[in-house]
PDB file of C-alpha atoms in Angstrom:
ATOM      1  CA  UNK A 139       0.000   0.000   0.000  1.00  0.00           C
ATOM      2  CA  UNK A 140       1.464   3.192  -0.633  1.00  0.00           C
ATOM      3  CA  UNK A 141       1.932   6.215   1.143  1.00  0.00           C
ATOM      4  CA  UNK A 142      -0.819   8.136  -0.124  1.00  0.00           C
ATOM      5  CA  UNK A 143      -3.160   5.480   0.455  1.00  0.00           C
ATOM      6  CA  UNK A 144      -2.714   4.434   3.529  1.00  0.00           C
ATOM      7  CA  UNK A 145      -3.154   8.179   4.341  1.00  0.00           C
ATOM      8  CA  UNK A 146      -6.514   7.956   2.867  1.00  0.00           C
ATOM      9  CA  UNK A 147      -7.167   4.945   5.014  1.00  0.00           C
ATOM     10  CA  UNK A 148      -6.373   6.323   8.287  1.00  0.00           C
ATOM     11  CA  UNK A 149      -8.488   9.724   7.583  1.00  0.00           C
ATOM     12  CA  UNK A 150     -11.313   7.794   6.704  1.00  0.00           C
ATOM     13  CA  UNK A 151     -12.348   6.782   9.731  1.00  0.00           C
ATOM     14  CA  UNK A 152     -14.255   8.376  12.736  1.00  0.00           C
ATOM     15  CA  UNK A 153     -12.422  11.172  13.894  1.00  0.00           C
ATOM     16  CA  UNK A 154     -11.734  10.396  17.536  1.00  0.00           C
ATOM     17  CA  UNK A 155     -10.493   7.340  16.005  1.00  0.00           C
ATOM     18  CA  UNK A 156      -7.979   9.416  13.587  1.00  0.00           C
ATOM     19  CA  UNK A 157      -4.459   8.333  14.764  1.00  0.00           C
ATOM     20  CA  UNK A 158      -3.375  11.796  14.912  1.00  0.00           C
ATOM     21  CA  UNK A 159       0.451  10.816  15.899  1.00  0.00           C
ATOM     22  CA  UNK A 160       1.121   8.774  12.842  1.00  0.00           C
ATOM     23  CA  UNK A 161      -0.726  10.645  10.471  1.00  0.00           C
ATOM     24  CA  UNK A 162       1.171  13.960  11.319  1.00  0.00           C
ATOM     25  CA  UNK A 163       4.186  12.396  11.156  1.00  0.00           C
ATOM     26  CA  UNK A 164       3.181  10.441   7.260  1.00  0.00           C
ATOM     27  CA  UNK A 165       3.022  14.323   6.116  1.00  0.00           C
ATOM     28  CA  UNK A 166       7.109  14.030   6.575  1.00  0.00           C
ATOM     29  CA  UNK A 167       7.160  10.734   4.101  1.00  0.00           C
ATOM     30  CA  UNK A 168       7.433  12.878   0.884  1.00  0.00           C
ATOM     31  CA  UNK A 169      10.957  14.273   1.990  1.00  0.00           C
ATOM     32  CA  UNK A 170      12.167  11.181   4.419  1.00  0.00           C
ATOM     33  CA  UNK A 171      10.442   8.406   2.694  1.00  0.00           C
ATOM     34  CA  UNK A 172      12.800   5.844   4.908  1.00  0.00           C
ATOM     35  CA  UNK A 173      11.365   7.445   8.159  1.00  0.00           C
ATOM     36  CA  UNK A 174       9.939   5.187  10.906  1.00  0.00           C
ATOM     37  CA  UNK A 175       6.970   6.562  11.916  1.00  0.00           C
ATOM     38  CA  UNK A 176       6.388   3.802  14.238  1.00  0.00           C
ATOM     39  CA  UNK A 177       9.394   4.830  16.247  1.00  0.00           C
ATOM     40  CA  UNK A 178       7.755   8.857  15.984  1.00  0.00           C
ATOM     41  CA  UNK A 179       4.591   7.211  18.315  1.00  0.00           C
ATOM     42  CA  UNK A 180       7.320   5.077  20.526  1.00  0.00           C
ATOM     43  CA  UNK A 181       9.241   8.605  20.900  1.00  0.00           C
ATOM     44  CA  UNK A 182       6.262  10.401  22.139  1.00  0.00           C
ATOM     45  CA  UNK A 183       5.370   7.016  24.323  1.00  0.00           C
ATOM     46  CA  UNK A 184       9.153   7.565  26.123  1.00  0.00           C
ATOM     47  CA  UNK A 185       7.673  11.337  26.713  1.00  0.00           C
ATOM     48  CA  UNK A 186       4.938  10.695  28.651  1.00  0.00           C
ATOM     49  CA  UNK A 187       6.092   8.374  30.615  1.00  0.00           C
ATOM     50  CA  UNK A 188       5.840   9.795  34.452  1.00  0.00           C
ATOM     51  CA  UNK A 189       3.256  12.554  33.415  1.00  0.00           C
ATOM     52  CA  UNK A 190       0.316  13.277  35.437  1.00  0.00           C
ATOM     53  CA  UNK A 191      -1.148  15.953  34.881  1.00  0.00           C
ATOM     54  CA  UNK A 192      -1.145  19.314  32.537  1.00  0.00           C
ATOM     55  CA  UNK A 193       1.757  21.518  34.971  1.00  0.00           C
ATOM     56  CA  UNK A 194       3.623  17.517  34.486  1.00  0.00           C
ATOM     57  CA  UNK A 195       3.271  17.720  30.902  1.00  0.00           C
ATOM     58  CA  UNK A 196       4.222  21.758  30.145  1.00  0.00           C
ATOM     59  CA  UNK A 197       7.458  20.608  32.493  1.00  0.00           C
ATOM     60  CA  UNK A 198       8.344  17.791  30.328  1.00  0.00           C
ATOM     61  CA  UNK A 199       8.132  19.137  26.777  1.00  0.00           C
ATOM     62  CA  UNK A 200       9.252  22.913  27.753  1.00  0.00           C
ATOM     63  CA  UNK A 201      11.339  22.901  30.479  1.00  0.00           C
ATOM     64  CA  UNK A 202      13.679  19.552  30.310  1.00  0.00           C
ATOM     65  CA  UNK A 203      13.425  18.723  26.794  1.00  0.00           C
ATOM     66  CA  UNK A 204      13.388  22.433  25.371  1.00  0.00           C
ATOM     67  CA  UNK A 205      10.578  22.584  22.647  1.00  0.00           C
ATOM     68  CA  UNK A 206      10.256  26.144  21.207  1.00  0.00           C
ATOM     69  CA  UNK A 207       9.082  27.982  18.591  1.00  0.00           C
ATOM     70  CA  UNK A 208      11.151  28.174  15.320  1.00  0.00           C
ATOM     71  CA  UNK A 209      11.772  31.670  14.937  1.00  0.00           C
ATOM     72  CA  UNK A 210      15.282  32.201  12.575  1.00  0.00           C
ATOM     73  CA  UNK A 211      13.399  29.854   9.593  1.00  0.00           C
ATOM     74  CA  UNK A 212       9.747  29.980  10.561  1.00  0.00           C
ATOM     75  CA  UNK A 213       8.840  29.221   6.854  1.00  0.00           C
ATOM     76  CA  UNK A 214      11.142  25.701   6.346  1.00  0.00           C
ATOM     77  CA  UNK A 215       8.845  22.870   5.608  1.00  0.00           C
ATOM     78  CA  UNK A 216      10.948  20.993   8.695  1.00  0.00           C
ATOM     79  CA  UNK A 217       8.967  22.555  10.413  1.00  0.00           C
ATOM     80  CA  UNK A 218       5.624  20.968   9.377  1.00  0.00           C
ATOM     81  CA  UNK A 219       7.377  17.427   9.894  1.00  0.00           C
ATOM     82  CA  UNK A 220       6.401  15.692  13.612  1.00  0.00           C
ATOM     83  CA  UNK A 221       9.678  13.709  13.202  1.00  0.00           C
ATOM     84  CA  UNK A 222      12.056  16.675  12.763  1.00  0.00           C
ATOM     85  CA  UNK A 223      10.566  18.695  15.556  1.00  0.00           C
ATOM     86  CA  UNK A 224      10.779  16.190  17.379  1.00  0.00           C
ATOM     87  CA  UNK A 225      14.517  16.054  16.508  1.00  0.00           C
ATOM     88  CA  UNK A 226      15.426  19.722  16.397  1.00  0.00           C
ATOM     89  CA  UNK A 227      12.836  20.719  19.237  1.00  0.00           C
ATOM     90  CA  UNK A 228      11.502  23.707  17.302  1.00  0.00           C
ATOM     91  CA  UNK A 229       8.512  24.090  15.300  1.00  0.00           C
ATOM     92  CA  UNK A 230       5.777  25.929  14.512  1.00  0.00           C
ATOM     93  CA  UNK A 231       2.477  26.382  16.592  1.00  0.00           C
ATOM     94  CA  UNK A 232       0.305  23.852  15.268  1.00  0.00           C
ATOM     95  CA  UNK A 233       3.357  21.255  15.013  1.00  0.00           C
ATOM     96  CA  UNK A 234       4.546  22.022  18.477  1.00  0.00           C
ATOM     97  CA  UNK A 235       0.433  21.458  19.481  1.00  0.00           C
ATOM     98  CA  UNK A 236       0.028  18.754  18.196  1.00  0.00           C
ATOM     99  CA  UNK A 237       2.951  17.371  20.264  1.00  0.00           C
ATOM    100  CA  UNK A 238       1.550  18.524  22.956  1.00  0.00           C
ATOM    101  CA  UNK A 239      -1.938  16.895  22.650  1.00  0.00           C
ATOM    102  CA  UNK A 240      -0.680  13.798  21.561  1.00  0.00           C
ATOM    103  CA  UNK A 241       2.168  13.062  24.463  1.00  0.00           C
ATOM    104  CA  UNK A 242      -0.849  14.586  26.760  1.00  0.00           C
ATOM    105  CA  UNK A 243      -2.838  12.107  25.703  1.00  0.00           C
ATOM    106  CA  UNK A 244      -0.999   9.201  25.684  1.00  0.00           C
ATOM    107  CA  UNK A 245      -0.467  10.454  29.924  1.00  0.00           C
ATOM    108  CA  UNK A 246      -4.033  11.056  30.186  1.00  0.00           C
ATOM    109  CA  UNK A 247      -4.603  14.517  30.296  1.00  0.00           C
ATOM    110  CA  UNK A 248      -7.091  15.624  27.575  1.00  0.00           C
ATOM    111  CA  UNK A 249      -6.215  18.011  25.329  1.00  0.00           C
ATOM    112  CA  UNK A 250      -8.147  19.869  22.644  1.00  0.00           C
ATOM    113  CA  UNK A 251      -6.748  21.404  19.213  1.00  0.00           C
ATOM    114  CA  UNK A 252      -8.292  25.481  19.239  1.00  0.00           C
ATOM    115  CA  UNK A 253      -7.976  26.700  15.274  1.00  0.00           C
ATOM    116  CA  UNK A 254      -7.565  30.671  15.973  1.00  0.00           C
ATOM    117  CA  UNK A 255      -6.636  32.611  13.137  1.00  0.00           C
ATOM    118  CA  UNK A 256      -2.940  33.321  12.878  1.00  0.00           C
ATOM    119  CA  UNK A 257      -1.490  31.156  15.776  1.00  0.00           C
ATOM    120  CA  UNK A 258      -2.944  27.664  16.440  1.00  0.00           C
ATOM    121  CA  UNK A 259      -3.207  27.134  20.572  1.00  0.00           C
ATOM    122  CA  UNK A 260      -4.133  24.118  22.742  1.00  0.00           C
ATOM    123  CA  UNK A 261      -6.607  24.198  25.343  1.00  0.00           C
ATOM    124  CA  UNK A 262      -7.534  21.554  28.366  1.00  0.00           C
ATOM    125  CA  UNK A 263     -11.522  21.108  28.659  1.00  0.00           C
ATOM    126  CA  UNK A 264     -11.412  20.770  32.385  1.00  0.00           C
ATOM    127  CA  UNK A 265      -9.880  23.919  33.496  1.00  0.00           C
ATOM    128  CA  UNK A 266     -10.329  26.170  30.530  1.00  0.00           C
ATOM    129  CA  UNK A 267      -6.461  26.672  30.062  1.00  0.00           C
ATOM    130  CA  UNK A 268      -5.242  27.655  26.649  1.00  0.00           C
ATOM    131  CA  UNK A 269      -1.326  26.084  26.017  1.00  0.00           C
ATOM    132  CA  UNK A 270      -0.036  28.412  23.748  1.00  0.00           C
ATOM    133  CA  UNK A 271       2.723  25.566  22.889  1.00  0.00           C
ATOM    134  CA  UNK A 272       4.903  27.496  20.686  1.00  0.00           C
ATOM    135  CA  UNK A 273       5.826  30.506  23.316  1.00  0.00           C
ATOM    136  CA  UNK A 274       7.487  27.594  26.106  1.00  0.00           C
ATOM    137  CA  UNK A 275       4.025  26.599  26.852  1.00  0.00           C
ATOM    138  CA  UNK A 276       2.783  29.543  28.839  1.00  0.00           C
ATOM    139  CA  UNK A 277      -0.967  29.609  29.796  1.00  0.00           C
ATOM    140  CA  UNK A 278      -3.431  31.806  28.571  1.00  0.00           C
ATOM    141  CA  UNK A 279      -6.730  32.936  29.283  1.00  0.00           C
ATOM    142  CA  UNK A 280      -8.985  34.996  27.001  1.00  0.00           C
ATOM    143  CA  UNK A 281      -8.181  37.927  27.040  1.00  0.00           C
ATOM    144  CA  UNK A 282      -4.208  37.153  26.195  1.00  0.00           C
ATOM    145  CA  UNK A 283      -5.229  35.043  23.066  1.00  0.00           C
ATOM    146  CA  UNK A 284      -7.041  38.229  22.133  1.00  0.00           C
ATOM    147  CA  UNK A 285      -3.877  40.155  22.538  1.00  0.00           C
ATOM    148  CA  UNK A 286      -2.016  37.170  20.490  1.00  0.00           C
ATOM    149  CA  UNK A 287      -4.561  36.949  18.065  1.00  0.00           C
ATOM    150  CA  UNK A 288      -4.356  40.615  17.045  1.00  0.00           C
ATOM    151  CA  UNK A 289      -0.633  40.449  17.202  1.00  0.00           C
ATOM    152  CA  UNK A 290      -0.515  37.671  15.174  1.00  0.00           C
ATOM    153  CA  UNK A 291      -3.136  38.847  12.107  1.00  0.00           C
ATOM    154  CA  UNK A 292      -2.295  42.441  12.663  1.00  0.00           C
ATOM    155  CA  UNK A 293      -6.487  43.313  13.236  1.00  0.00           C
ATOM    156  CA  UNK A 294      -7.187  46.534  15.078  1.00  0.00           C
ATOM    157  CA  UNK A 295      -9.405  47.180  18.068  1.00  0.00           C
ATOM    158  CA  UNK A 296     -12.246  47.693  15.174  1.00  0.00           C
ATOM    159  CA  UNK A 297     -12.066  43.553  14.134  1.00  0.00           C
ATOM    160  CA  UNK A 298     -14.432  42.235  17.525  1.00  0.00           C
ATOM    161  CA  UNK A 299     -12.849  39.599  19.219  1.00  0.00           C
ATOM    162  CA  UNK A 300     -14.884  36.319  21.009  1.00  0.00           C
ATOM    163  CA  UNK A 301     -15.104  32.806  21.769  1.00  0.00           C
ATOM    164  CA  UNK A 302     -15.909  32.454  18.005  1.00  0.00           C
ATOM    165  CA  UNK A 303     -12.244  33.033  17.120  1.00  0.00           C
ATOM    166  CA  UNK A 304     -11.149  30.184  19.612  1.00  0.00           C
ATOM    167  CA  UNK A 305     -12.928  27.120  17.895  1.00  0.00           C
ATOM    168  CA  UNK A 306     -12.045  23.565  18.860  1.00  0.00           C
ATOM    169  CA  UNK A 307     -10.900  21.481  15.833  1.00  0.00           C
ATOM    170  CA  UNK A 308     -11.439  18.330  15.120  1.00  0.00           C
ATOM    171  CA  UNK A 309      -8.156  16.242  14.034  1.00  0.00           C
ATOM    172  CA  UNK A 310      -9.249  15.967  10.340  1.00  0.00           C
ATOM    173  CA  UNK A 311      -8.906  19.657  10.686  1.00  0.00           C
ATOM    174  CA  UNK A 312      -5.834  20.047  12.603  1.00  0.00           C
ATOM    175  CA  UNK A 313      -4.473  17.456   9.428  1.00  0.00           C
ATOM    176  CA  UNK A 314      -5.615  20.254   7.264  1.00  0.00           C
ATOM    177  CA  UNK A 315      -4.488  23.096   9.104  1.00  0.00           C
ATOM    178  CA  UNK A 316      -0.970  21.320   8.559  1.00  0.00           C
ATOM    179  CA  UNK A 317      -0.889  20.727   5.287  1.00  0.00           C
ATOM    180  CA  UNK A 318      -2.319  24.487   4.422  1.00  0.00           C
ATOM    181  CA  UNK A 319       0.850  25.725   6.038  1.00  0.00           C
ATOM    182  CA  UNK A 320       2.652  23.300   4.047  1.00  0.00           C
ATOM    183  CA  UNK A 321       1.541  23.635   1.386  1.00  0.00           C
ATOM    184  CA  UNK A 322       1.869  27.720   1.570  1.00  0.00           C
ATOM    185  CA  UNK A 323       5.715  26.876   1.954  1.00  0.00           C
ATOM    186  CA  UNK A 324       5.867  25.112  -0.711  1.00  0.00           C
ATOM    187  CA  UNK A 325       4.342  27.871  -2.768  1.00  0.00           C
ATOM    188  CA  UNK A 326       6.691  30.235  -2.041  1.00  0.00           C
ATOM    189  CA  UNK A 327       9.890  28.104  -2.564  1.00  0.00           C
ATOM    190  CA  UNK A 328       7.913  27.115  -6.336  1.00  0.00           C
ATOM    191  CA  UNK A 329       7.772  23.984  -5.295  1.00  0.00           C
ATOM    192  CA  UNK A 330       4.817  22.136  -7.561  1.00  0.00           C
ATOM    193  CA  UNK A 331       6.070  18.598  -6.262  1.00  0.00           C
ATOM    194  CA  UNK A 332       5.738  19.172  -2.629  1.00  0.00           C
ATOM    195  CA  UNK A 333       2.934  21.423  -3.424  1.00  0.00           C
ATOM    196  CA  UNK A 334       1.210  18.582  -5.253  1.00  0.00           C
ATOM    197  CA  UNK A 335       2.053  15.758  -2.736  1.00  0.00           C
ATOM    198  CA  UNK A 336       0.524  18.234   0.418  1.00  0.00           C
ATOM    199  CA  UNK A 337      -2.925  18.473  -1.657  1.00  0.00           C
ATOM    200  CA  UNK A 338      -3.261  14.876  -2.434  1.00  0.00           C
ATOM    201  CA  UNK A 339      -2.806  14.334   1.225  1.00  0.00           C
ATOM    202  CA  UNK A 340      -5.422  17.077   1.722  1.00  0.00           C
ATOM    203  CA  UNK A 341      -7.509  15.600  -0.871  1.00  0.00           C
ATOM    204  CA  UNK A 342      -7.778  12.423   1.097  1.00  0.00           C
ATOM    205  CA  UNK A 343      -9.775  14.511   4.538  1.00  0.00           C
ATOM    206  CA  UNK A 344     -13.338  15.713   4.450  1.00  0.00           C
ATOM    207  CA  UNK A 345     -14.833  18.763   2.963  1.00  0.00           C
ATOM    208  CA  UNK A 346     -13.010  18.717  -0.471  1.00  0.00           C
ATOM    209  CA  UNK A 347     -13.102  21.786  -2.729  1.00  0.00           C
ATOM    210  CA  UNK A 348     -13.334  22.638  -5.862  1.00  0.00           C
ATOM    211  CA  UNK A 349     -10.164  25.282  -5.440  1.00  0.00           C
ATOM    212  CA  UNK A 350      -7.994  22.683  -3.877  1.00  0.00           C
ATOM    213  CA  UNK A 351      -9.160  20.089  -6.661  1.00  0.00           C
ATOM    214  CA  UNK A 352      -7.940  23.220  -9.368  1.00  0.00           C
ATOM    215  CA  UNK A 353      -4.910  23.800  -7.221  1.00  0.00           C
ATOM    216  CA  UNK A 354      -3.886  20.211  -7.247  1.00  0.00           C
ATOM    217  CA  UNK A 355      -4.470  20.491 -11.541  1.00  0.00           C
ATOM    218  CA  UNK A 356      -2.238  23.745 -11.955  1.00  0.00           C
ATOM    219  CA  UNK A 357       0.104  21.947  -9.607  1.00  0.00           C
ATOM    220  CA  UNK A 358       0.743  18.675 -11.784  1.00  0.00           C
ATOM    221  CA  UNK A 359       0.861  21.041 -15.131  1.00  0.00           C
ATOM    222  CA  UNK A 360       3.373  23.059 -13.505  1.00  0.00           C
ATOM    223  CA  UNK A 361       5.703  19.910 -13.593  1.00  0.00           C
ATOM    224  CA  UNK A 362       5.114  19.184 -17.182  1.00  0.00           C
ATOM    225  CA  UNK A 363       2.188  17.161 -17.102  1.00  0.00           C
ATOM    226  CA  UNK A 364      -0.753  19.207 -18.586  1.00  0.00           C
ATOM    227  CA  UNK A 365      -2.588  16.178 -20.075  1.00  0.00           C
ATOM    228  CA  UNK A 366      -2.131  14.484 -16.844  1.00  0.00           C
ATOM    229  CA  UNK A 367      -3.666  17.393 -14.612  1.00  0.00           C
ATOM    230  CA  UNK A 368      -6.630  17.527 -17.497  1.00  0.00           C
ATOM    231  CA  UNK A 369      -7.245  13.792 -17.108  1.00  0.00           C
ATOM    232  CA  UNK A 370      -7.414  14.968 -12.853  1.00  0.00           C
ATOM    233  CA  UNK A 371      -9.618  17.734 -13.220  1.00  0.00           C
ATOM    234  CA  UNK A 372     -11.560  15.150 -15.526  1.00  0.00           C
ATOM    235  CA  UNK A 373     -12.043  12.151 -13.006  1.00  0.00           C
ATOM    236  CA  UNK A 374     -13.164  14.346 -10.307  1.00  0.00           C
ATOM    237  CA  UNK A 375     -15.760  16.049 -11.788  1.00  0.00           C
ATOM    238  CA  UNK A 376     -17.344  12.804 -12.146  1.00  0.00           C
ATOM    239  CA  UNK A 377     -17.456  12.010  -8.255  1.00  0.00           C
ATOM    240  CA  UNK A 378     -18.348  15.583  -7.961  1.00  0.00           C
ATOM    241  CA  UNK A 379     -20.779  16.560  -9.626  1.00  0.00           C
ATOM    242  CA  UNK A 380     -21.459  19.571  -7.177  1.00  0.00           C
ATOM    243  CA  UNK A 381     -17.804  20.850  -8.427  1.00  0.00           C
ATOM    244  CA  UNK A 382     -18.186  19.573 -12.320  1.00  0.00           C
ATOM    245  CA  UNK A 383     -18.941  23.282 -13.598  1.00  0.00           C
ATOM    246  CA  UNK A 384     -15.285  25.469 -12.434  1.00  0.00           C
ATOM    247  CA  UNK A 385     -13.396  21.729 -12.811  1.00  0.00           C
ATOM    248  CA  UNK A 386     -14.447  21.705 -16.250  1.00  0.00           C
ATOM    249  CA  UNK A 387     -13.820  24.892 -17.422  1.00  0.00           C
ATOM    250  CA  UNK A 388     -10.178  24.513 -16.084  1.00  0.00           C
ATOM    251  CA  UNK A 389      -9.675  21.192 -18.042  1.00  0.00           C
ATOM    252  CA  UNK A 390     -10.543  23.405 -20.912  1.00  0.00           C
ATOM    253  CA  UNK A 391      -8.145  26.132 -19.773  1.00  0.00           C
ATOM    254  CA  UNK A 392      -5.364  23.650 -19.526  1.00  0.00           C
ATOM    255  CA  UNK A 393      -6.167  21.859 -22.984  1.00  0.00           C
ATOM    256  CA  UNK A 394      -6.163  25.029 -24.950  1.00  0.00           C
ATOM    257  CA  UNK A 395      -2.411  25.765 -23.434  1.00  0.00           C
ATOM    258  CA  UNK A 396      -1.935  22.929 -25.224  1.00  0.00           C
ATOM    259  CA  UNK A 397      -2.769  23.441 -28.790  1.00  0.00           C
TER     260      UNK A 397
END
């Protein structure tokens, strides 16, 4: 079974049953294809081991074993990879989160994935805490992820802030968060082969677009492979009827490059 596939496979089931561990870590497989990710999940096993509760955990992962945010080269797809922060203990905030839930849960402290705009955070159901995992773990109530929020998307006092802005994602979505930011590295190195392998993982998760089905198209074409990204844009419009009408009309764009 390849890569791609079993991807597919594990996001296809329910989502608290999403193994959100390994299927972080399979985003990596494109540029380490000979990584282990069953020694990723018995890394984050070795972390847990002796944590009890949330303090226990923000200890562990920020204090003795140094996780950080990436700040010097925010924008290198290492970044995205659960193996390599693991490795270099930096990341970004939704890499460094998903750490964090997923050693939290393997000690039993649940953990909950919160999809603000501009900085992903962590929050524990029980107390109300926000983690915001890529500042050393500090804690955060409301009113600082309002004052991180604004700092991180620049809005003024005029953009209302609320509860509304601190959703809690579901691990489908937390996939998808990743691979956006992936994928948006990719774009800006011109990278249509890393850029095509993050939206075929994307493609695989729930709520499929028409834009990332076009996106995938202009990706393959950009490597060469017009006919290819036709025959794409092609197939889905068949199993999505819904999407047939802008998928379509980009085939034709794409074939008339061509003649």
């Amino acid at each position: 079974m390849d890569t791609l596939q079993a991807f597919a496979d594990l996001v296809s089931r329910p989502d608290a049953e999403i193994d959100l561990t390994r299927t972080a870590a399979m985003i990596g497989l494109r540029e380490y294809p000979d990584l282990d990710v069953d020694a990723v999940a018995e890394g984050l096993d070795a972390m847990a081991v002796g944590v009890r509760d949330l303090a226990g955990l923000r200890t562990r992962l920020f204090a003795d074993l140094g996780f950080s945010g990436e700040n010097l080269a925010y924008y290198h797809p290492d970044n995205s990879f659960l193996h390599r922060v693991v490795e270099r203990r930096r990341g970004i905030p939704i890499t460094l989160s998903v750490l964090a839930i997923e050693v939290g849960r393997r000690a039993g402290i649940d953990l909950e994935g919160i999809g603000m705009p501009g900085h992903f955070l962590v929050r524990e159901p029980s107390s109300g805490a926000y983690i915001d995992a890529f500042h050393g773990g500090v804690l955060l109530d409301e009113q600082a992820c309002e004052l991180l929020f604004r700092a991180a998307t620049g809005a003024g006092p005029e953009v209302p802030f609320s509860a509304a802005l601190l959703p809690v994602v579901s691990r489908a979505q937390i996939l998808g968060r990743m691979l956006n930011n992936l994928g948006l590295v990719y774009r800006v190195n011109s990278d249509a082969s890393g850029l095509e392998w993050t939206l075929r993982l994307r493609l695989a998760l729930p709520e499929v677009t028409g834009q990332d089905i076009i996106e995938l198209a202009e990706a393959v074409a950009a490597q060469g492979r017009a006919r290819d990204a036709v025959r794409e844009l092609e197939a889905w419009a068949t199993v999505s009827p819904d999407l047939a009408t802008p998928l379509k009309l980009t085939a034709r764009g794409l074939l008339a490059r061509l003649n």
